[in-house]
CSV table of C-alpha atoms in Angstrom, one decimal:
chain,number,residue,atom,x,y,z
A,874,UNK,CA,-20.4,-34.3,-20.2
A,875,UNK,CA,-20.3,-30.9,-18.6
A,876,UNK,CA,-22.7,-28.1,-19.8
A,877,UNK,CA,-20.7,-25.0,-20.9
A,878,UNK,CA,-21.3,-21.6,-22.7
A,879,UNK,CA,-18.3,-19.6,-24.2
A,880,UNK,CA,-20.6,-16.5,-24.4
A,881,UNK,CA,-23.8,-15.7,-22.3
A,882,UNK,CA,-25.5,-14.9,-25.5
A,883,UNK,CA,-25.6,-18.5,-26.0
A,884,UNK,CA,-27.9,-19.2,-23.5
A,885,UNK,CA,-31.2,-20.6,-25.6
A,886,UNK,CA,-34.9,-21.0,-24.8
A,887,UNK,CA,-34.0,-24.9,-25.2
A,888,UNK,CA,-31.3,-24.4,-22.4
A,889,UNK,CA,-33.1,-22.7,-20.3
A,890,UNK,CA,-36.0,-25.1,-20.4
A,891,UNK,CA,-33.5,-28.0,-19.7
A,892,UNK,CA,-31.7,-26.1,-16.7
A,893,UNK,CA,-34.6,-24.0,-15.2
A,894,UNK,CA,-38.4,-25.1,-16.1
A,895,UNK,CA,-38.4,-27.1,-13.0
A,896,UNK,CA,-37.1,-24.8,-10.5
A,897,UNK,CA,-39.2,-22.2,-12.2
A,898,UNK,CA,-42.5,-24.3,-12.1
A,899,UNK,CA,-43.4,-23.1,-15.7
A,900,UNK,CA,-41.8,-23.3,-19.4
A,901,UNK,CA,-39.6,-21.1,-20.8
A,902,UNK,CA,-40.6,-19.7,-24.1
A,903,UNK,CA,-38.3,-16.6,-24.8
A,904,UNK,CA,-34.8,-15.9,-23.7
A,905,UNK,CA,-33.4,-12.2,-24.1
A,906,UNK,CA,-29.9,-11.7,-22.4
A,907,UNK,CA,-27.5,-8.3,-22.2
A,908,UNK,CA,-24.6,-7.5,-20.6
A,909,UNK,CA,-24.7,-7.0,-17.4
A,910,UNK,CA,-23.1,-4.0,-16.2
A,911,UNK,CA,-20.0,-2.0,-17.8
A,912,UNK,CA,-16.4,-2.9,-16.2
A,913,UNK,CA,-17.4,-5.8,-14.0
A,914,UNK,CA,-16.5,-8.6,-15.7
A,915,UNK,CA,-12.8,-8.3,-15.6
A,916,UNK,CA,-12.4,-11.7,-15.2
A,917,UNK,CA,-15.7,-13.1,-16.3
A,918,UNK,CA,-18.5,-12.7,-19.0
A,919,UNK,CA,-22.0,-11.8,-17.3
A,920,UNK,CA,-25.1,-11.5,-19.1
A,921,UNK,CA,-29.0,-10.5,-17.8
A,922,UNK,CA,-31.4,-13.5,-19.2
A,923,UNK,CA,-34.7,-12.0,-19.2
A,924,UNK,CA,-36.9,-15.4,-19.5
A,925,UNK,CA,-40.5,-15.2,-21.0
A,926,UNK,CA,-42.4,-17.9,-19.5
A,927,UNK,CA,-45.8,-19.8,-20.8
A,928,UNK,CA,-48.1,-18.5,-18.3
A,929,UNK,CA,-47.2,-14.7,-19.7
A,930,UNK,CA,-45.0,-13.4,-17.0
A,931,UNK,CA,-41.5,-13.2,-16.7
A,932,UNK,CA,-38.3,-13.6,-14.8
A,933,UNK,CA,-34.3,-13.1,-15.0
A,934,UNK,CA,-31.6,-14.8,-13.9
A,935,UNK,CA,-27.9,-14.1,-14.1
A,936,UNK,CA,-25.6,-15.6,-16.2
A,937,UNK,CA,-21.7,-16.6,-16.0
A,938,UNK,CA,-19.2,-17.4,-18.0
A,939,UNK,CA,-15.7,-17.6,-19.3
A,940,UNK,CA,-13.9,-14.2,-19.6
A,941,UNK,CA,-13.8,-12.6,-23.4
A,942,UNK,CA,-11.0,-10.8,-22.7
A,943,UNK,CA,-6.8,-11.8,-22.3
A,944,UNK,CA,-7.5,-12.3,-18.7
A,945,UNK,CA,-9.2,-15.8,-19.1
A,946,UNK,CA,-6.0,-17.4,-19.3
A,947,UNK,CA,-4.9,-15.8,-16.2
A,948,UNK,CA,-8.2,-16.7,-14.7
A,949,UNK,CA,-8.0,-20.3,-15.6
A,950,UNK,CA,-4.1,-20.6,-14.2
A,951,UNK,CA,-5.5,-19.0,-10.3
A,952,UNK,CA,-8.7,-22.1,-10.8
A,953,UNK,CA,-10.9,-19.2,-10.5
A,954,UNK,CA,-13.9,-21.0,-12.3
A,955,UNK,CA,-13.1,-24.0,-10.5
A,956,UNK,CA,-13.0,-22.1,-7.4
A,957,UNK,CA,-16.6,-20.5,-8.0
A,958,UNK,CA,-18.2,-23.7,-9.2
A,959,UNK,CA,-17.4,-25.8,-6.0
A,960,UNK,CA,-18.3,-22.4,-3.7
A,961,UNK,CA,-21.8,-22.8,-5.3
A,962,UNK,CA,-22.1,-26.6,-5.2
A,963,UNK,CA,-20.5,-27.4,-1.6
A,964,UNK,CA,-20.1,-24.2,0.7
A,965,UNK,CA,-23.3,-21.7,0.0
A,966,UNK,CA,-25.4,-23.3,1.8
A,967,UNK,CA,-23.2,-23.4,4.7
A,968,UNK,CA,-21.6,-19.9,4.3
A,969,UNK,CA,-23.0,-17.2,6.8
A,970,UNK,CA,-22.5,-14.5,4.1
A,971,UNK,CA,-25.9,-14.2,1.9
A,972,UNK,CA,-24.9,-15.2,-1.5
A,973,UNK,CA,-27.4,-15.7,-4.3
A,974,UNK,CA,-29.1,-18.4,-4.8
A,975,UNK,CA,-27.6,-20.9,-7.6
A,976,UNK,CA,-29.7,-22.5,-10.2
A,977,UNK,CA,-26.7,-24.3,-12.0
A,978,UNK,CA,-23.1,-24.7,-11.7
A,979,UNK,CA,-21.2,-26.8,-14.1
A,980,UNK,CA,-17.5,-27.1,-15.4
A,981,UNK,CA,-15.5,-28.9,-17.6
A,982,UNK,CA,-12.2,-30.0,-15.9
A,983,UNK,CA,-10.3,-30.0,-18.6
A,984,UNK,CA,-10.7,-26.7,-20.7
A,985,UNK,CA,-12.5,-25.0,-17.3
A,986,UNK,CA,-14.9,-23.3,-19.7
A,987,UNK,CA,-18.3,-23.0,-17.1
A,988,UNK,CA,-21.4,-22.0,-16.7
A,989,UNK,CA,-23.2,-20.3,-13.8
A,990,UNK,CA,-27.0,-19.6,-13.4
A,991,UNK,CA,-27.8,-17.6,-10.5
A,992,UNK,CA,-30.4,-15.6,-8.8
A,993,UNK,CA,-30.8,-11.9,-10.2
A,994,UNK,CA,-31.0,-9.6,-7.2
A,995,UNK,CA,-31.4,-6.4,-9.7
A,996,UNK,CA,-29.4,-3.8,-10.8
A,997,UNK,CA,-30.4,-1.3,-8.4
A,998,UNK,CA,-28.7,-3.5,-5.4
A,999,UNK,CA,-25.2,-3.3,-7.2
A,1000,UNK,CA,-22.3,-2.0,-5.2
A,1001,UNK,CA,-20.2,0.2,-7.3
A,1002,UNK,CA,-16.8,0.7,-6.3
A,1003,UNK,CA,-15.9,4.0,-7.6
A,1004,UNK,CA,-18.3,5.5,-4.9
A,1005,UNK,CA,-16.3,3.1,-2.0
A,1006,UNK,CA,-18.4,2.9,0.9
A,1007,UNK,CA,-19.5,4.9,4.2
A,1008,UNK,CA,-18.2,4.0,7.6
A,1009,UNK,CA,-21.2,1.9,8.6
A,1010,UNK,CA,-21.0,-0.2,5.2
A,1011,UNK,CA,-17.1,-0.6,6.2
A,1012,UNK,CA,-17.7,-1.5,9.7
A,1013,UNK,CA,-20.3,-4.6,8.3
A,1014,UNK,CA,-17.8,-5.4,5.9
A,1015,UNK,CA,-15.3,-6.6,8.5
A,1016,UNK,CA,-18.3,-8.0,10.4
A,1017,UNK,CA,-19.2,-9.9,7.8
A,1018,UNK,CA,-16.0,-11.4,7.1
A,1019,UNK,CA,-15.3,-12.3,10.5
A,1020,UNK,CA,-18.3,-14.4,11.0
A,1021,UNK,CA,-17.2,-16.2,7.7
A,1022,UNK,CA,-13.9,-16.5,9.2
A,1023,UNK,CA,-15.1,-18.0,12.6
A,1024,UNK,CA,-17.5,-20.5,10.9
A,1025,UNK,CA,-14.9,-21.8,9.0
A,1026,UNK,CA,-11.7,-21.5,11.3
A,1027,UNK,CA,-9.2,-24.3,11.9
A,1028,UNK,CA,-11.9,-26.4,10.0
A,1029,UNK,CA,-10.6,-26.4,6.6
A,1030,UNK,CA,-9.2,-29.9,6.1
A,1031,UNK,CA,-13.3,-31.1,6.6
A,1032,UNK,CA,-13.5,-29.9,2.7
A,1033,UNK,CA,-11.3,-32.0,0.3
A,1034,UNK,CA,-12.3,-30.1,-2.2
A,1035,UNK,CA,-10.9,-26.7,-1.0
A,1036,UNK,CA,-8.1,-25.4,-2.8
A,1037,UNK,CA,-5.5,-22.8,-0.9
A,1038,UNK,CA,-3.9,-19.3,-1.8
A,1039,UNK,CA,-0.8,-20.9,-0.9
A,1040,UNK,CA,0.7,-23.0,-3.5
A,1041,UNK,CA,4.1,-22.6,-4.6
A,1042,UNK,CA,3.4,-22.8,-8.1
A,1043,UNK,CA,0.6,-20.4,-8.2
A,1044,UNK,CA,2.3,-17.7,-6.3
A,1045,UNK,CA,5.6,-18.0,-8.5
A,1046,UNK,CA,2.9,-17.3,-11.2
A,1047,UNK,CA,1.7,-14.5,-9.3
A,1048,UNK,CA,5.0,-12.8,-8.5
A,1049,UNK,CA,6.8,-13.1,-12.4
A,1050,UNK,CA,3.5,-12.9,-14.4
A,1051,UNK,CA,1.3,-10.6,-12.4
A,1052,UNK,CA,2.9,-8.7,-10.2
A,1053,UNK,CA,6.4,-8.0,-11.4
A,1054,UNK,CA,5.4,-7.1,-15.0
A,1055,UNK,CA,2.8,-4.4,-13.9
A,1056,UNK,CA,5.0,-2.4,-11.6
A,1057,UNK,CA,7.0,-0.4,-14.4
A,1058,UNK,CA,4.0,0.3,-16.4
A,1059,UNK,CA,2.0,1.4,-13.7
A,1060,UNK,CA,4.5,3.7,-11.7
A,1061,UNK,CA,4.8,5.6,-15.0
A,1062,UNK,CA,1.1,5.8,-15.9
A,1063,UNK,CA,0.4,7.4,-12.2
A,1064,UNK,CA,3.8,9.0,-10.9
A,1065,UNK,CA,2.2,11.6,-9.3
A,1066,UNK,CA,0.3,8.8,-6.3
A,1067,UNK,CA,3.9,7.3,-5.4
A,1068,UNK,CA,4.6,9.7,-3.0
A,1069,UNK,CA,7.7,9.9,-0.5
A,1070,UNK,CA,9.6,5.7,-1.1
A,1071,UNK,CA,6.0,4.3,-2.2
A,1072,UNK,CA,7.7,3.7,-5.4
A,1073,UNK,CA,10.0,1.8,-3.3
A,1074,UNK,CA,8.0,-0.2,-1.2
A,1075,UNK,CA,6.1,-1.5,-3.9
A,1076,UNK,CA,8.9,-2.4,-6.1
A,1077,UNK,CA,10.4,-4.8,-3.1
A,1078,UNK,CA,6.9,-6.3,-3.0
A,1079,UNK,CA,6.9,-7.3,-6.5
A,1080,UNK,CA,10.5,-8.5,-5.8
A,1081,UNK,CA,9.5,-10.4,-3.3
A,1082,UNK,CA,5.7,-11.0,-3.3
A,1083,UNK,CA,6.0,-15.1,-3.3
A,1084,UNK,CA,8.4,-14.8,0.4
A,1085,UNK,CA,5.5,-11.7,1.7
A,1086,UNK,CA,2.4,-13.9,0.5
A,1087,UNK,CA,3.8,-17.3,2.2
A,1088,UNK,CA,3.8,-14.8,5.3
A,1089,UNK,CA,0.8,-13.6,4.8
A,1090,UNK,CA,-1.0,-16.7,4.6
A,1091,UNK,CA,1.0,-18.5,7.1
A,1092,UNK,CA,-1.2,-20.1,10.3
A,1093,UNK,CA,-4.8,-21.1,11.1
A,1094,UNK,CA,-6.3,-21.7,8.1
A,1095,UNK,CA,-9.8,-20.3,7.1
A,1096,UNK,CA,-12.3,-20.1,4.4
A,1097,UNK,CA,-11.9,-17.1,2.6
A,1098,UNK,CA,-13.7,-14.9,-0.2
A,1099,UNK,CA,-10.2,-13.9,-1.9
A,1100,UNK,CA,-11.9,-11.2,-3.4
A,1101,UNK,CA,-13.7,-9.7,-1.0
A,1102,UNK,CA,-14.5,-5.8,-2.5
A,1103,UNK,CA,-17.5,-3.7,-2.9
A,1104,UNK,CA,-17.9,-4.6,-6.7
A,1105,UNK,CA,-18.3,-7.7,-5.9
A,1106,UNK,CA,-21.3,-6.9,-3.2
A,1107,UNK,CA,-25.0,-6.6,-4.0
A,1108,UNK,CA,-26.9,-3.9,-1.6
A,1109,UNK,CA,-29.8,-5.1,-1.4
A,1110,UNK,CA,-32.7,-3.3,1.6
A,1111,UNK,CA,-33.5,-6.3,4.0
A,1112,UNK,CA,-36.1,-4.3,6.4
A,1113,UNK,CA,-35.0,-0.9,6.1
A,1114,UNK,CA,-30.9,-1.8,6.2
A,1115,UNK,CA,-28.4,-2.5,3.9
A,1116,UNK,CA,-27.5,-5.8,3.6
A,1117,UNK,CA,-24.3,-7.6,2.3
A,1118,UNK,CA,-24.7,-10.3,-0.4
A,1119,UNK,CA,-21.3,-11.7,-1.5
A,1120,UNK,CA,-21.0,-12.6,-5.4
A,1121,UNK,CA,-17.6,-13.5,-7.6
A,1122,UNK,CA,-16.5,-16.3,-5.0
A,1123,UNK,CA,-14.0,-17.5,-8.1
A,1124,UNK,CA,-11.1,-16.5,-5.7
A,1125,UNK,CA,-12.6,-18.9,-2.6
A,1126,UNK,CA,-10.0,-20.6,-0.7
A,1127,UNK,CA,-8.1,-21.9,2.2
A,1128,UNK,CA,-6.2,-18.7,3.3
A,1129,UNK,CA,-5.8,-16.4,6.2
A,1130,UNK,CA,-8.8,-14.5,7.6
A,1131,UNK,CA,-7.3,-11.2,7.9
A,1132,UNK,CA,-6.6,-11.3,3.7
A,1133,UNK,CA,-10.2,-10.3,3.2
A,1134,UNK,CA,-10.5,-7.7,5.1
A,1135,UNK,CA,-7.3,-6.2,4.3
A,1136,UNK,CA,-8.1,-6.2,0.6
A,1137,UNK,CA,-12.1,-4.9,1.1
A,1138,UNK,CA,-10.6,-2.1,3.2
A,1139,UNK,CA,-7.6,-1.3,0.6
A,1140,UNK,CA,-9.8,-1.6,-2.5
A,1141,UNK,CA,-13.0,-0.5,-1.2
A,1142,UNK,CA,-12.7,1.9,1.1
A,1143,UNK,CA,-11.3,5.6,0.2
A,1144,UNK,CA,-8.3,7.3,2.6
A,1145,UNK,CA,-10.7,9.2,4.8
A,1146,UNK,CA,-11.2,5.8,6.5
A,1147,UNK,CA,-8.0,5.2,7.4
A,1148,UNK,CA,-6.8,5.8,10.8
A,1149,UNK,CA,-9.5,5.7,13.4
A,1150,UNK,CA,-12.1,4.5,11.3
A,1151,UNK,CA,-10.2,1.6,10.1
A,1152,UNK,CA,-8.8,0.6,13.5
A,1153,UNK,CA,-12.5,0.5,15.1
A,1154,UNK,CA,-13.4,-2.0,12.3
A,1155,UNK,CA,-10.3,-4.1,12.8
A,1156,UNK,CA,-10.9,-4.8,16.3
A,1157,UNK,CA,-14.5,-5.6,16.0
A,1158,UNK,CA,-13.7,-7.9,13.3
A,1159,UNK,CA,-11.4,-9.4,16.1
A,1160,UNK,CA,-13.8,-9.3,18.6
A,1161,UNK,CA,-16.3,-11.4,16.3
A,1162,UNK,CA,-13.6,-14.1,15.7
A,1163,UNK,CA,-13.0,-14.4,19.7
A,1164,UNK,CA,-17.1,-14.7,19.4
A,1165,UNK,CA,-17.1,-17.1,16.8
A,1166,UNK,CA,-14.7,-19.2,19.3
A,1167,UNK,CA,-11.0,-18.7,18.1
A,1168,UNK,CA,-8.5,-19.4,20.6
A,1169,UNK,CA,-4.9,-18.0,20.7
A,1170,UNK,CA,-5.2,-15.4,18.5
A,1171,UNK,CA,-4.4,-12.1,20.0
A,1172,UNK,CA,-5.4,-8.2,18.5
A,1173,UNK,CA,-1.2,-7.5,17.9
A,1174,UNK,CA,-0.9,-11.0,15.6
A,1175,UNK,CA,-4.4,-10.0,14.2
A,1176,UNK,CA,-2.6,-6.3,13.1
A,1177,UNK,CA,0.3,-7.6,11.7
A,1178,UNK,CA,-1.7,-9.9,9.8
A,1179,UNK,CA,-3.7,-7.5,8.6
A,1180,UNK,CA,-0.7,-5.2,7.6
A,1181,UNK,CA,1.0,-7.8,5.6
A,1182,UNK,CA,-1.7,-8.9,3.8
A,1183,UNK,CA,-2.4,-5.1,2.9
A,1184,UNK,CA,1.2,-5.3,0.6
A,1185,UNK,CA,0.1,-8.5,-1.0
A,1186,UNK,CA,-3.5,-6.9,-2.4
A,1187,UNK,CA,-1.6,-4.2,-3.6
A,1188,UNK,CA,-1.2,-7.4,-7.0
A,1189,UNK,CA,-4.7,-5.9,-7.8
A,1190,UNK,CA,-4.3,-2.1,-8.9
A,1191,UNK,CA,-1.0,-3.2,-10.1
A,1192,UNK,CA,-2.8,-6.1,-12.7
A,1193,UNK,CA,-5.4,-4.4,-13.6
A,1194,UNK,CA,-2.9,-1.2,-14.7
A,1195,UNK,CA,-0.2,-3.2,-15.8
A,1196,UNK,CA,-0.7,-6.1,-16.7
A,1197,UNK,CA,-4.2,-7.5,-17.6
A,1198,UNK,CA,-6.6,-6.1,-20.2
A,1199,UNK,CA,-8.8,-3.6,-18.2
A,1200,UNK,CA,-12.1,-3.9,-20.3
A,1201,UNK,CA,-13.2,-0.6,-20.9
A,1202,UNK,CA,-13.0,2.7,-19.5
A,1203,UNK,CA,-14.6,2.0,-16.0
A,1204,UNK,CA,-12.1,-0.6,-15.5
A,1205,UNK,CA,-9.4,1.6,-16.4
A,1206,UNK,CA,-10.6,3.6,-13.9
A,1207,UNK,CA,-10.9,1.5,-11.4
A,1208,UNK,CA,-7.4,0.4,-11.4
A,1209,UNK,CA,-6.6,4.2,-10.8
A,1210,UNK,CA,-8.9,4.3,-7.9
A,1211,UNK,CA,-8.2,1.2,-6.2
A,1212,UNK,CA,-4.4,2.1,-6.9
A,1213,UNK,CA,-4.4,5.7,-4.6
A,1214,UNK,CA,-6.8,3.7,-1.9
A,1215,UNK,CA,-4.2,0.8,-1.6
A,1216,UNK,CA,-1.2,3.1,-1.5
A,1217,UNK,CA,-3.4,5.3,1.5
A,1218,UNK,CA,-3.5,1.6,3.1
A,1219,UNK,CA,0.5,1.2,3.0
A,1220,UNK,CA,1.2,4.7,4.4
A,1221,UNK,CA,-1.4,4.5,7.1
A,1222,UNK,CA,-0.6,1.1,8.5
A,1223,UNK,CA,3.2,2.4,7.5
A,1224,UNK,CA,3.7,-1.0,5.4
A,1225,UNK,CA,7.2,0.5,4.6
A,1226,UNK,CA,8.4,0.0,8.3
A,1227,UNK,CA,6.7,-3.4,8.7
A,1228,UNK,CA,8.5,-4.9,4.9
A,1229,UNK,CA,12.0,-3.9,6.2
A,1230,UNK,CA,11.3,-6.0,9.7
A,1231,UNK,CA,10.6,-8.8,7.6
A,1232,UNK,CA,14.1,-8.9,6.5
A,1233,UNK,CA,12.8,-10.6,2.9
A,1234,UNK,CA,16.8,-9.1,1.4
């Protein structure tokens, strides 16, 4: 029988010696957990266990489950706890994006309820994206991404396990119950970003979104993060530089490489790095896959990949506005921010232009 919590708060000192006093070496004799963070567990619960072990010292770990919010059931529909689970039990060790280390990973397949026990990093290395990120940060973003990308490139079918972003089913859900039911709500709670025929442009996505997504995830397949965005990045200082360490793989699929990058730059990264800034990062992310050895896969179908996949991450901003239950303040506000950054994306890479040459009616 799977071992499951509904909240983090459940997480006892007779759990904790059952799940951790081996890998820890000692027992566990206290167990204090909070929340961890404000307006980061959109589609999750996560909780700080502070453990007090026999010997007198003490440790944390993180700890994951189910959302306490409306958005589980959307979160169960997109196998996002499913998703995580199998990232943590099959891929992490294999994945040449530092993730942190799990202690347990268990789900039950029928009600998906979960529970994840993972290495805590600290607070102090939490990406916050609000503040976005600086051009170096950007630049190992796509870097990052594109080494996960080449490891895993034309090599999906090796992992039965994988699911894929394309599935018929799931992106009809997308389009009716995500996408299309946010749009009105959020072009009237922010007219004043939909500039020019923005307004436009993303009401034919959200008319369209399941013929623009099978486009955008159309070719070579790859392993990808799915929700690859600061937020979900801990900072930590590896000798004296900022390193990347990817968390919330509950989006990890079989999809199209340039997806991630498309939706860390849209979401992550503010308008002053559009243009030149954004280019330089695209075709070192390109130059990395040639590196990784990827064949037949020039910088023009790397671009247009890149700029379709830009309209499809626009579903974000316009969920988290309106459609889904935001949380709290900060994650009312970072549907606003992630909004005006993904609208910069589809004027700077002139989105507009590129959905009318698609001819999707």
């Amino acid at each position: 029988m799977a071992i499951s919590l509904q909240h983090a708060g459940e997480f006892t000192v007779a759990l904790a010696n059952q799940l951790l006093a081996e890998a820890l070496g000692d027992a566990i004799t206290a167990v204090q957990v909070t929340p961890l963070g404000e307006g980061v567990g959109l589609m999750s619960s996560i909780g700080r266990a502070v453990l007090t072990l026999a010997s007198g010292k003490s440790t944390s770990v993180v700890v994951k489950v189910i959302a306490q919010t409306e958005n589980v059931s959307i979160s169960k529909q997109l196998n996002f706890y499913a998703n995580e689970i199998d990232f943590y039990r099959y891929l992490s060790p294999l994945c040449p994006i530092r993730s942190p280390k799990c202690y347990f990973a268990d789900i039950d397949p029928e009600t998906q309820d979960f529970l994840l026990i993972l290495e805590d990093l600290g607070a102090a290395a939490a990406g916050d994206q609000l503040k976005g990120c600086d051009e170096a940060l950007m630049l190992q973003g796509f870097e990052k991404a594109a080494q996960l990308h080449g490891r895993f490139w034309g090599k999906t079918d090796q992992y039965p396990w994988l699911r894929y972003q394309n599935v018929p089913e799931v992106n009809q859900f997308r389009q009716d119950v995500v996408f299309r039911p946010g749009v009105a709500p959020t072009l009237a709670a922010f007219p004043e970003y939909f500039t020019g025929d923005l307004a436009d442009v993303v009401t034919q996505i959200g008319e369209n979104f399941v013929s623009i997504f099978e486009r955008a995830m159309s070719g070579t397949q790859t392993v990808i993060h799915g929700d690859y965005r600061i937020d979900n990045m801990l900072l930590p200082e590896v000798d004296g530089e900022i390193e990347i360490v990817a968390v919330d793989w509950q989006n990890t699929t079989g999809g199209r490489g340039p997806h991630d990058i498309a939706y860390f730059s849209s979401q992550s990264c503010g308008p002053e790095m559009r243009g030149a800034t954004e280019m330089a990062a695209l075709r070192r992310y390109h130059e990395i896959l040639l590196d990784e050895g990827v064949k037949d896969y020039s910088f023009d179908q790397c671009l247009e990949d890149f700029r379709v996949n830009l309209m499809i991450t626009m579903i974000t901003p316009i969920a988290i506005i309106g459609t889904m239950d935001s949380g709290n303040e900060r994650g009312v506000e970072l549907g606003r921010v992630i909004l005006e950054r993904g609208l910069s994306s589809l004027i700077a890479m002139d989105c507009g232009s590129l959905l009318k040459e698609l001819k999707l009616g």
